[in-house]
């Protein structure tokens, strides 16, 4: 089966699947062997070489979803990110990163790169020009994330890819928040796409995994480092992830719908000061989002009006759970100032625009009216106590 002539949901359900020749079962068999014969075969199969039957099967599916040639599946999003960065950066090289990136990625750069004499700069503005200013003669990689966490800012993927190509710089995007349902950066000229598969690809808050998609050539370069770092995913979890991705298109479509409806409802609510969602026409980069996204995703953020306590609000919610992670079928919410961005100083949070009353909402697949009622009920409760 080739990805050329089939659509997204068919790729999700079928592409790469292993035929059960023995019993004709409906789903891919799972091969847990860590030991394979090597006589008479030209590949040495071993889970840490990313080439077991299940790893290769799922790799084909994820590559097809992101319109790339090949992919590798990792034990976590951070394993995918760290391995890829170290595959393209060596002593004396320089990387430009977007300032608003996932906290774990920022920690990796801030805590590890100096030890390896790799230079880095953060681009403060959300425009391609802001990145251009930071490029130096030894810049080898540009790293972006759009929509960003937690304020859902949008950067023009095509513009970034263009300035990088002109200077022979590799571009890497963390496409976790959009998922391949909503955004395929390779079509806009990005070289390498990374996912924390823990989020939308897994989608049920029960799998830790990562994935990288690119050309055969880049994937081979990443593999040469990956086999040394040893970050591959166990075959049982690979199989779980294959199962999860079958419903990726359906899940994210419902999350897109719910998030847009909720964003509009919150925007019109008297108790809400601000809503951040790229699908709203009031979002500063709505036009860029429309150009590069097919749907606007399941993540949104909002601020309660002055005087309404965000942490009491969270406790009054019944359906929407407080949770650090995101992108599951269940709706979850967190306060960045108290959790994901708590280690930043008040001043740094201020620079990034993260207010104390900000709430990051990962919208699930529940009925949108139930989510609206849950929020309305919690707002009424806190106003009584305020
Ligand atoms: C969660 C996340 C990661 C890290 O992935 P893990 O699977 O937790 O290692 C990277 N980027 C983004 C945007 C994430 O949300």
mmCIF file of C-alpha atoms and ligand atoms in Angstrom:
data_model
loop_
_atom_site.group_PDB
_atom_site.id
_atom_site.type_symbol
_atom_site.label_atom_id
_atom_site.label_comp_id
_atom_site.label_asym_id
_atom_site.label_seq_id
_atom_site.Cartn_x
_atom_site.Cartn_y
_atom_site.Cartn_z
ATOM 1 C CA UNK A 1 0.000 0.000 0.000
ATOM 2 C CA UNK A 2 1.444 3.375 -0.998
ATOM 3 C CA UNK A 3 0.538 6.596 0.780
ATOM 4 C CA UNK A 4 0.275 8.351 -2.599
ATOM 5 C CA UNK A 5 -3.266 7.247 -3.411
ATOM 6 C CA UNK A 6 -4.917 6.925 -0.003
ATOM 7 C CA UNK A 7 -6.278 9.540 2.406
ATOM 8 C CA UNK A 8 -5.344 10.447 5.965
ATOM 9 C CA UNK A 9 -7.688 8.149 7.887
ATOM 10 C CA UNK A 10 -6.814 5.197 5.650
ATOM 11 C CA UNK A 11 -3.128 5.802 6.372
ATOM 12 C CA UNK A 12 -4.036 5.892 10.088
ATOM 13 C CA UNK A 13 -5.910 2.594 9.969
ATOM 14 C CA UNK A 14 -3.839 0.595 7.477
ATOM 15 C CA UNK A 15 -0.543 1.875 6.155
ATOM 16 C CA UNK A 16 2.451 -0.190 7.253
ATOM 17 C CA UNK A 17 0.343 -2.855 8.990
ATOM 18 C CA UNK A 18 1.895 -6.309 9.262
ATOM 19 C CA UNK A 19 -0.230 -9.015 7.658
ATOM 20 C CA UNK A 20 -0.925 -11.933 9.995
ATOM 21 C CA UNK A 21 -0.101 -14.697 7.481
ATOM 22 C CA UNK A 22 -0.472 -17.469 10.035
ATOM 23 C CA UNK A 23 -3.909 -16.845 11.541
ATOM 24 C CA UNK A 24 -5.305 -14.029 9.344
ATOM 25 C CA UNK A 25 -5.989 -11.824 12.362
ATOM 26 C CA UNK A 26 -7.258 -8.295 11.715
ATOM 27 C CA UNK A 27 -4.432 -6.416 13.406
ATOM 28 C CA UNK A 28 -0.640 -6.447 13.180
ATOM 29 C CA UNK A 29 0.930 -9.259 15.191
ATOM 30 C CA UNK A 30 3.400 -8.098 17.813
ATOM 31 C CA UNK A 31 7.001 -9.327 17.673
ATOM 32 C CA UNK A 32 8.687 -8.995 21.040
ATOM 33 C CA UNK A 33 11.979 -10.722 20.098
ATOM 34 C CA UNK A 34 15.175 -8.961 21.032
ATOM 35 C CA UNK A 35 17.096 -11.663 19.219
ATOM 36 C CA UNK A 36 16.887 -12.435 15.489
ATOM 37 C CA UNK A 37 18.906 -14.806 13.321
ATOM 38 C CA UNK A 38 21.496 -13.067 11.213
ATOM 39 C CA UNK A 39 22.573 -15.882 8.949
ATOM 40 C CA UNK A 40 21.364 -15.499 5.375
ATOM 41 C CA UNK A 41 19.905 -12.057 5.992
ATOM 42 C CA UNK A 42 21.521 -8.731 5.265
ATOM 43 C CA UNK A 43 20.001 -6.709 8.112
ATOM 44 C CA UNK A 44 20.818 -7.278 11.752
ATOM 45 C CA UNK A 45 17.541 -6.870 13.551
ATOM 46 C CA UNK A 46 17.693 -5.598 17.122
ATOM 47 C CA UNK A 47 15.295 -3.258 18.971
ATOM 48 C CA UNK A 48 18.005 -0.642 19.630
ATOM 49 C CA UNK A 49 18.672 -0.521 15.869
ATOM 50 C CA UNK A 50 15.087 0.704 15.360
ATOM 51 C CA UNK A 51 14.411 -2.133 12.903
ATOM 52 C CA UNK A 52 12.177 -4.736 14.496
ATOM 53 C CA UNK A 53 9.100 -5.640 12.404
ATOM 54 C CA UNK A 54 6.772 -3.505 14.562
ATOM 55 C CA UNK A 55 9.157 -0.517 14.679
ATOM 56 C CA UNK A 56 9.527 -0.561 10.883
ATOM 57 C CA UNK A 57 5.781 -0.963 10.314
ATOM 58 C CA UNK A 58 4.860 1.991 12.537
ATOM 59 C CA UNK A 59 7.708 4.054 11.087
ATOM 60 C CA UNK A 60 6.105 3.763 7.633
ATOM 61 C CA UNK A 61 2.747 4.948 8.969
ATOM 62 C CA UNK A 62 4.152 7.981 10.802
ATOM 63 C CA UNK A 63 6.361 8.969 7.839
ATOM 64 C CA UNK A 64 3.291 8.843 5.569
ATOM 65 C CA UNK A 65 1.202 10.938 7.990
ATOM 66 C CA UNK A 66 3.859 13.673 7.904
ATOM 67 C CA UNK A 67 4.568 13.398 4.140
ATOM 68 C CA UNK A 68 8.182 12.414 4.771
ATOM 69 C CA UNK A 69 10.269 9.586 3.347
ATOM 70 C CA UNK A 70 11.231 7.851 6.579
ATOM 71 C CA UNK A 71 10.898 8.002 10.338
ATOM 72 C CA UNK A 72 12.287 6.684 13.619
ATOM 73 C CA UNK A 73 10.215 5.969 16.733
ATOM 74 C CA UNK A 74 11.773 6.841 20.112
ATOM 75 C CA UNK A 75 11.161 6.060 23.766
ATOM 76 C CA UNK A 76 10.044 9.648 24.458
ATOM 77 C CA UNK A 77 9.635 12.988 22.737
ATOM 78 C CA UNK A 78 12.795 14.209 24.473
ATOM 79 C CA UNK A 79 14.760 11.173 23.199
ATOM 80 C CA UNK A 80 13.682 12.143 19.673
ATOM 81 C CA UNK A 81 14.552 15.815 20.215
ATOM 82 C CA UNK A 82 17.934 15.290 21.908
ATOM 83 C CA UNK A 83 19.085 12.629 19.450
ATOM 84 C CA UNK A 84 18.088 14.740 16.450
ATOM 85 C CA UNK A 85 19.814 17.867 17.772
ATOM 86 C CA UNK A 86 23.026 15.986 18.518
ATOM 87 C CA UNK A 87 22.895 14.401 15.055
ATOM 88 C CA UNK A 88 23.093 17.828 13.399
ATOM 89 C CA UNK A 89 25.185 19.842 15.877
ATOM 90 C CA UNK A 90 28.813 19.363 16.830
ATOM 91 C CA UNK A 91 31.427 21.307 18.789
ATOM 92 C CA UNK A 92 31.609 24.928 17.569
ATOM 93 C CA UNK A 93 28.216 24.910 15.819
ATOM 94 C CA UNK A 94 25.392 27.328 16.585
ATOM 95 C CA UNK A 95 21.606 26.874 16.733
ATOM 96 C CA UNK A 96 18.808 29.474 16.735
ATOM 97 C CA UNK A 97 15.714 28.463 18.684
ATOM 98 C CA UNK A 98 12.354 30.075 19.158
ATOM 99 C CA UNK A 99 12.148 31.487 22.705
ATOM 100 C CA UNK A 100 8.741 29.986 23.498
ATOM 101 C CA UNK A 101 9.599 26.287 23.256
ATOM 102 C CA UNK A 102 8.680 23.239 25.285
ATOM 103 C CA UNK A 103 10.310 23.466 28.742
ATOM 104 C CA UNK A 104 12.138 20.136 28.418
ATOM 105 C CA UNK A 105 13.729 21.261 25.153
ATOM 106 C CA UNK A 106 14.828 24.547 26.754
ATOM 107 C CA UNK A 107 16.335 22.572 29.667
ATOM 108 C CA UNK A 108 18.224 20.302 27.263
ATOM 109 C CA UNK A 109 19.725 23.305 25.485
ATOM 110 C CA UNK A 110 20.414 25.393 28.606
ATOM 111 C CA UNK A 111 21.848 22.542 30.688
ATOM 112 C CA UNK A 112 23.694 20.373 28.145
ATOM 113 C CA UNK A 113 24.875 22.380 25.142
ATOM 114 C CA UNK A 114 27.611 24.357 26.891
ATOM 115 C CA UNK A 115 29.247 21.095 28.010
ATOM 116 C CA UNK A 116 29.562 20.182 24.329
ATOM 117 C CA UNK A 117 30.634 23.668 23.184
ATOM 118 C CA UNK A 118 27.512 24.103 21.106
ATOM 119 C CA UNK A 119 26.403 27.756 20.899
ATOM 120 C CA UNK A 120 22.743 28.766 20.981
ATOM 121 C CA UNK A 121 20.563 31.870 20.658
ATOM 122 C CA UNK A 122 16.862 32.397 21.232
ATOM 123 C CA UNK A 123 14.852 34.450 18.750
ATOM 124 C CA UNK A 124 12.496 36.714 20.636
ATOM 125 C CA UNK A 125 10.112 37.764 17.921
ATOM 126 C CA UNK A 126 7.710 35.425 16.212
ATOM 127 C CA UNK A 127 8.763 36.559 12.732
ATOM 128 C CA UNK A 128 11.280 35.099 10.293
ATOM 129 C CA UNK A 129 13.209 38.415 10.458
ATOM 130 C CA UNK A 130 13.728 37.852 14.192
ATOM 131 C CA UNK A 131 15.445 34.556 13.356
ATOM 132 C CA UNK A 132 17.466 36.091 10.530
ATOM 133 C CA UNK A 133 19.003 38.586 12.981
ATOM 134 C CA UNK A 134 20.300 35.740 15.163
ATOM 135 C CA UNK A 135 21.911 33.709 12.371
ATOM 136 C CA UNK A 136 25.725 33.537 12.522
ATOM 137 C CA UNK A 137 28.290 32.047 10.107
ATOM 138 C CA UNK A 138 28.366 28.849 12.212
ATOM 139 C CA UNK A 139 24.560 28.463 12.505
ATOM 140 C CA UNK A 140 23.649 24.909 11.482
ATOM 141 C CA UNK A 141 20.091 24.482 12.794
ATOM 142 C CA UNK A 142 16.925 26.555 13.234
ATOM 143 C CA UNK A 143 14.411 25.066 15.672
ATOM 144 C CA UNK A 144 10.765 26.146 15.897
ATOM 145 C CA UNK A 145 7.499 25.087 17.538
ATOM 146 C CA UNK A 146 4.119 26.299 16.277
ATOM 147 C CA UNK A 147 1.529 26.658 17.770
ATOM 148 C CA UNK A 148 3.635 27.409 20.838
ATOM 149 C CA UNK A 149 3.070 26.517 24.470
ATOM 150 C CA UNK A 150 1.192 27.983 26.348
ATOM 151 C CA UNK A 151 0.103 31.083 24.399
ATOM 152 C CA UNK A 152 -0.544 29.398 21.043
ATOM 153 C CA UNK A 153 1.501 31.881 19.076
ATOM 154 C CA UNK A 154 2.031 31.062 15.414
ATOM 155 C CA UNK A 155 5.150 31.411 13.325
ATOM 156 C CA UNK A 156 5.220 31.388 9.517
ATOM 157 C CA UNK A 157 6.699 27.954 8.735
ATOM 158 C CA UNK A 158 7.258 28.663 5.045
ATOM 159 C CA UNK A 159 9.109 31.924 5.757
ATOM 160 C CA UNK A 160 11.436 30.190 8.232
ATOM 161 C CA UNK A 161 12.130 27.329 5.812
ATOM 162 C CA UNK A 162 12.943 29.849 3.069
ATOM 163 C CA UNK A 163 15.536 31.882 5.002
ATOM 164 C CA UNK A 164 17.136 28.658 6.264
ATOM 165 C CA UNK A 165 17.385 27.104 2.771
ATOM 166 C CA UNK A 166 19.112 30.204 1.428
ATOM 167 C CA UNK A 167 21.806 29.768 4.070
ATOM 168 C CA UNK A 168 21.996 25.961 3.982
ATOM 169 C CA UNK A 169 20.672 25.662 7.534
ATOM 170 C CA UNK A 170 18.707 22.570 8.646
ATOM 171 C CA UNK A 171 15.200 23.348 9.961
ATOM 172 C CA UNK A 172 13.569 21.322 12.730
ATOM 173 C CA UNK A 173 10.011 21.764 13.973
ATOM 174 C CA UNK A 174 8.312 20.333 17.046
ATOM 175 C CA UNK A 175 4.889 19.607 15.523
ATOM 176 C CA UNK A 176 3.386 18.076 18.678
ATOM 177 C CA UNK A 177 0.700 20.707 19.348
ATOM 178 C CA UNK A 178 -0.690 20.734 15.798
ATOM 179 C CA UNK A 179 -0.396 16.963 15.143
ATOM 180 C CA UNK A 180 -0.117 15.700 11.541
ATOM 181 C CA UNK A 181 -3.891 16.041 11.227
ATOM 182 C CA UNK A 182 -3.629 19.832 11.220
ATOM 183 C CA UNK A 183 -0.153 20.645 9.955
ATOM 184 C CA UNK A 184 2.421 18.982 7.684
ATOM 185 C CA UNK A 185 5.517 21.225 7.893
ATOM 186 C CA UNK A 186 7.466 19.211 5.288
ATOM 187 C CA UNK A 187 5.032 20.539 2.656
ATOM 188 C CA UNK A 188 6.205 24.063 3.596
ATOM 189 C CA UNK A 189 9.894 23.213 3.224
ATOM 190 C CA UNK A 190 10.850 22.162 6.778
ATOM 191 C CA UNK A 191 13.543 19.456 6.858
ATOM 192 C CA UNK A 192 12.756 17.537 10.049
ATOM 193 C CA UNK A 193 9.476 17.074 11.958
ATOM 194 C CA UNK A 194 9.462 15.866 15.575
ATOM 195 C CA UNK A 195 6.569 14.665 17.704
ATOM 196 C CA UNK A 196 6.142 13.872 21.332
ATOM 197 C CA UNK A 197 3.967 10.848 20.502
ATOM 198 C CA UNK A 198 3.009 10.939 24.190
ATOM 199 C CA UNK A 199 0.510 13.613 23.126
ATOM 200 C CA UNK A 200 -1.844 13.454 20.110
ATOM 201 C CA UNK A 201 -0.313 10.406 18.379
ATOM 202 C CA UNK A 202 -0.837 8.364 21.563
ATOM 203 C CA UNK A 203 -3.890 10.344 22.561
ATOM 204 C CA UNK A 204 -5.009 8.336 25.612
ATOM 205 C CA UNK A 205 -2.536 9.557 28.260
ATOM 206 C CA UNK A 206 -0.992 6.080 28.572
ATOM 207 C CA UNK A 207 2.020 6.002 26.208
ATOM 208 C CA UNK A 208 5.410 7.744 26.428
ATOM 209 C CA UNK A 209 6.977 7.927 22.951
ATOM 210 C CA UNK A 210 8.540 10.187 20.325
ATOM 211 C CA UNK A 211 8.965 10.252 16.549
ATOM 212 C CA UNK A 212 11.123 11.972 13.936
ATOM 213 C CA UNK A 213 10.186 12.236 10.244
ATOM 214 C CA UNK A 214 12.420 13.442 7.412
ATOM 215 C CA UNK A 215 14.191 12.364 4.196
ATOM 216 C CA UNK A 216 15.910 8.947 4.042
ATOM 217 C CA UNK A 217 19.258 10.766 4.142
ATOM 218 C CA UNK A 218 18.487 12.808 7.289
ATOM 219 C CA UNK A 219 16.916 9.826 9.039
ATOM 220 C CA UNK A 220 20.065 7.821 8.372
ATOM 221 C CA UNK A 221 22.163 10.618 9.914
ATOM 222 C CA UNK A 222 19.873 10.618 12.982
ATOM 223 C CA UNK A 223 19.997 6.807 13.168
ATOM 224 C CA UNK A 224 23.811 6.828 13.346
ATOM 225 C CA UNK A 225 23.534 8.818 16.617
ATOM 226 C CA UNK A 226 20.348 7.107 17.823
ATOM 227 C CA UNK A 227 21.918 3.647 17.931
ATOM 228 C CA UNK A 228 24.641 5.052 20.200
ATOM 229 C CA UNK A 229 22.284 6.963 22.504
ATOM 230 C CA UNK A 230 19.916 3.989 22.735
ATOM 231 C CA UNK A 231 16.541 5.694 22.900
ATOM 232 C CA UNK A 232 14.336 3.260 20.978
ATOM 233 C CA UNK A 233 10.805 2.302 22.042
ATOM 234 C CA UNK A 234 9.821 -1.173 23.270
ATOM 235 C CA UNK A 235 7.840 -3.201 20.757
ATOM 236 C CA UNK A 236 4.840 -3.551 23.008
ATOM 237 C CA UNK A 237 4.510 0.234 23.218
ATOM 238 C CA UNK A 238 5.165 0.518 19.474
ATOM 239 C CA UNK A 239 2.197 -1.768 18.951
ATOM 240 C CA UNK A 240 0.060 0.266 21.388
ATOM 241 C CA UNK A 241 0.982 3.406 19.462
ATOM 242 C CA UNK A 242 0.030 1.806 16.132
ATOM 243 C CA UNK A 243 -3.360 0.992 17.650
ATOM 244 C CA UNK A 244 -3.779 4.527 19.001
ATOM 245 C CA UNK A 245 -2.974 6.202 15.692
ATOM 246 C CA UNK A 246 -5.841 4.373 13.983
ATOM 247 C CA UNK A 247 -8.205 6.917 15.578
ATOM 248 C CA UNK A 248 -5.863 9.932 15.357
ATOM 249 C CA UNK A 249 -7.829 11.637 12.571
ATOM 250 C CA UNK A 250 -11.179 11.126 14.300
ATOM 251 C CA UNK A 251 -9.956 12.244 17.710
ATOM 252 C CA UNK A 252 -8.225 15.393 16.540
ATOM 253 C CA UNK A 253 -11.121 16.393 14.295
ATOM 254 C CA UNK A 254 -13.426 16.366 17.337
ATOM 255 C CA UNK A 255 -10.799 18.211 19.410
ATOM 256 C CA UNK A 256 -10.491 20.886 16.696
ATOM 257 C CA UNK A 257 -14.257 21.327 16.693
ATOM 258 C CA UNK A 258 -14.596 21.449 20.485
ATOM 259 C CA UNK A 259 -11.661 23.853 20.901
ATOM 260 C CA UNK A 260 -12.982 26.312 18.300
ATOM 261 C CA UNK A 261 -16.491 26.267 19.828
ATOM 262 C CA UNK A 262 -15.082 26.717 23.349
ATOM 263 C CA UNK A 263 -12.727 29.491 22.246
ATOM 264 C CA UNK A 264 -15.660 31.419 20.733
ATOM 265 C CA UNK A 265 -17.787 30.862 23.832
ATOM 266 C CA UNK A 266 -15.001 31.945 26.210
ATOM 267 C CA UNK A 267 -14.233 34.990 24.057
ATOM 268 C CA UNK A 268 -17.792 36.256 24.588
ATOM 269 C CA UNK A 269 -17.865 35.494 28.318
ATOM 270 C CA UNK A 270 -17.834 38.410 30.784
ATOM 271 C CA UNK A 271 -15.629 36.578 33.301
ATOM 272 C CA UNK A 272 -12.874 35.859 30.767
ATOM 273 C CA UNK A 273 -10.227 38.527 30.126
ATOM 274 C CA UNK A 274 -8.413 36.947 27.174
ATOM 275 C CA UNK A 275 -8.540 33.870 24.929
ATOM 276 C CA UNK A 276 -5.552 32.582 22.941
ATOM 277 C CA UNK A 277 -6.539 30.321 20.045
ATOM 278 C CA UNK A 278 -5.199 30.475 16.468
ATOM 279 C CA UNK A 279 -8.657 29.689 15.081
ATOM 280 C CA UNK A 280 -10.126 32.969 16.341
ATOM 281 C CA UNK A 281 -10.037 35.812 13.818
ATOM 282 C CA UNK A 282 -8.868 38.033 16.707
ATOM 283 C CA UNK A 283 -5.650 35.974 17.038
ATOM 284 C CA UNK A 284 -2.766 38.184 15.787
ATOM 285 C CA UNK A 285 -1.495 35.451 13.424
ATOM 286 C CA UNK A 286 -4.837 33.993 12.369
ATOM 287 C CA UNK A 287 -4.035 34.558 8.675
ATOM 288 C CA UNK A 288 -0.733 32.651 8.911
ATOM 289 C CA UNK A 289 -2.486 29.882 10.856
ATOM 290 C CA UNK A 290 -5.100 29.634 8.081
ATOM 291 C CA UNK A 291 -2.360 29.341 5.463
ATOM 292 C CA UNK A 292 -0.449 26.506 7.141
ATOM 293 C CA UNK A 293 -3.018 24.646 9.289
ATOM 294 C CA UNK A 294 -5.953 22.492 8.169
ATOM 295 C CA UNK A 295 -7.564 22.724 11.613
ATOM 296 C CA UNK A 296 -6.516 24.883 14.563
ATOM 297 C CA UNK A 297 -5.894 22.131 17.095
ATOM 298 C CA UNK A 298 -7.193 21.130 20.506
ATOM 299 C CA UNK A 299 -5.043 23.453 22.635
ATOM 300 C CA UNK A 300 -6.177 26.864 23.847
ATOM 301 C CA UNK A 301 -5.393 29.214 26.721
ATOM 302 C CA UNK A 302 -7.444 31.807 28.548
ATOM 303 C CA UNK A 303 -7.215 34.286 31.413
ATOM 304 C CA UNK A 304 -9.857 34.842 34.035
ATOM 305 C CA UNK A 305 -10.859 38.455 34.811
ATOM 306 C CA UNK A 306 -8.948 40.245 37.629
ATOM 307 C CA UNK A 307 -10.093 39.054 41.024
ATOM 308 C CA UNK A 308 -11.135 35.547 39.945
ATOM 309 C CA UNK A 309 -8.806 32.908 41.383
ATOM 310 C CA UNK A 310 -7.528 30.454 38.745
ATOM 311 C CA UNK A 311 -6.572 27.727 41.216
ATOM 312 C CA UNK A 312 -9.956 27.733 42.970
ATOM 313 C CA UNK A 313 -11.607 27.736 39.516
ATOM 314 C CA UNK A 314 -9.712 24.549 38.587
ATOM 315 C CA UNK A 315 -10.834 22.813 41.766
ATOM 316 C CA UNK A 316 -14.487 23.532 40.962
ATOM 317 C CA UNK A 317 -14.350 21.763 37.596
ATOM 318 C CA UNK A 318 -15.929 18.306 37.546
ATOM 319 C CA UNK A 319 -15.292 16.950 34.039
ATOM 320 C CA UNK A 320 -12.136 18.876 33.108
ATOM 321 C CA UNK A 321 -9.227 17.457 35.107
ATOM 322 C CA UNK A 322 -6.153 19.274 36.381
ATOM 323 C CA UNK A 323 -3.196 17.627 34.666
ATOM 324 C CA UNK A 324 0.392 18.364 33.665
ATOM 325 C CA UNK A 325 0.205 16.607 30.332
ATOM 326 C CA UNK A 326 -2.013 17.197 27.325
ATOM 327 C CA UNK A 327 -3.634 15.905 24.144
ATOM 328 C CA UNK A 328 -5.526 12.969 25.616
ATOM 329 C CA UNK A 329 -9.148 12.180 24.755
ATOM 330 C CA UNK A 330 -10.050 13.686 28.138
ATOM 331 C CA UNK A 331 -10.051 17.464 28.685
ATOM 332 C CA UNK A 332 -7.314 18.682 31.010
ATOM 333 C CA UNK A 333 -6.297 22.069 32.343
ATOM 334 C CA UNK A 334 -3.291 23.584 34.094
ATOM 335 C CA UNK A 335 -1.971 26.876 35.381
ATOM 336 C CA UNK A 336 1.398 27.485 33.620
ATOM 337 C CA UNK A 337 2.507 29.945 36.351
ATOM 338 C CA UNK A 338 2.055 27.249 39.023
ATOM 339 C CA UNK A 339 3.238 24.203 37.043
ATOM 340 C CA UNK A 340 4.934 24.053 33.625
ATOM 341 C CA UNK A 341 6.474 27.544 33.888
ATOM 342 C CA UNK A 342 6.817 27.723 37.704
ATOM 343 C CA UNK A 343 10.625 27.527 37.528
ATOM 344 C CA UNK A 344 10.825 30.752 35.521
ATOM 345 C CA UNK A 345 11.123 34.006 37.451
ATOM 346 C CA UNK A 346 8.098 36.300 37.628
ATOM 347 C CA UNK A 347 10.009 38.644 35.320
ATOM 348 C CA UNK A 348 10.754 35.946 32.719
ATOM 349 C CA UNK A 349 7.097 34.897 32.769
ATOM 350 C CA UNK A 350 6.179 38.543 32.262
ATOM 351 C CA UNK A 351 8.509 38.764 29.222
ATOM 352 C CA UNK A 352 6.830 35.666 27.775
ATOM 353 C CA UNK A 353 3.358 37.088 28.473
ATOM 354 C CA UNK A 354 2.361 34.369 30.960
ATOM 355 C CA UNK A 355 0.092 35.914 33.599
ATOM 356 C CA UNK A 356 -0.775 34.300 36.945
ATOM 357 C CA UNK A 357 -4.417 33.899 35.897
ATOM 358 C CA UNK A 358 -3.564 32.107 32.638
ATOM 359 C CA UNK A 359 -4.983 28.609 32.161
ATOM 360 C CA UNK A 360 -3.856 26.190 29.454
ATOM 361 C CA UNK A 361 -6.675 23.989 28.277
ATOM 362 C CA UNK A 362 -6.173 20.711 26.399
ATOM 363 C CA UNK A 363 -9.598 20.114 24.908
ATOM 364 C CA UNK A 364 -10.756 16.502 24.797
ATOM 365 C CA UNK A 365 -13.356 14.644 22.752
ATOM 366 C CA UNK A 366 -16.246 15.014 25.218
ATOM 367 C CA UNK A 367 -19.478 16.715 24.084
ATOM 368 C CA UNK A 368 -18.730 20.424 23.812
ATOM 369 C CA UNK A 369 -21.903 21.421 25.720
ATOM 370 C CA UNK A 370 -20.787 19.366 28.724
ATOM 371 C CA UNK A 371 -17.441 21.170 28.722
ATOM 372 C CA UNK A 372 -19.158 24.564 28.482
ATOM 373 C CA UNK A 373 -21.487 23.662 31.366
ATOM 374 C CA UNK A 374 -18.534 22.508 33.467
ATOM 375 C CA UNK A 375 -16.717 25.827 32.984
ATOM 376 C CA UNK A 376 -19.885 27.897 33.537
ATOM 377 C CA UNK A 377 -20.617 26.040 36.772
ATOM 378 C CA UNK A 378 -17.060 26.574 38.078
ATOM 379 C CA UNK A 379 -17.164 30.293 37.229
ATOM 380 C CA UNK A 380 -20.440 30.706 39.119
ATOM 381 C CA UNK A 381 -18.992 28.835 42.115
ATOM 382 C CA UNK A 382 -15.891 31.063 42.383
ATOM 383 C CA UNK A 383 -17.908 34.246 42.046
ATOM 384 C CA UNK A 384 -19.982 33.237 45.054
ATOM 385 C CA UNK A 385 -16.836 32.658 47.122
ATOM 386 C CA UNK A 386 -14.986 35.747 45.751
HETATM 387 C C1 LIG B 1 5.492 16.738 25.907
HETATM 388 C C2 LIG B 1 6.215 17.509 24.870
HETATM 389 C C3 LIG B 1 7.544 17.210 24.540
HETATM 390 C C4 LIG B 1 8.349 16.142 25.254
HETATM 391 O O1 LIG B 1 7.859 14.868 25.025
HETATM 392 P P1 LIG B 1 8.024 13.634 26.061
HETATM 393 O O2 LIG B 1 7.308 12.550 25.345
HETATM 394 O O3 LIG B 1 7.426 14.042 27.360
HETATM 395 O O4 LIG B 1 9.487 13.379 26.197
HETATM 396 C C5 LIG B 1 8.146 17.952 23.525
HETATM 397 N N1 LIG B 1 7.491 18.940 22.908
HETATM 398 C C6 LIG B 1 6.226 19.265 23.215
HETATM 399 C C7 LIG B 1 5.560 20.383 22.477
HETATM 400 C C8 LIG B 1 5.542 18.562 24.196
HETATM 401 O O5 LIG B 1 4.285 18.910 24.500
#
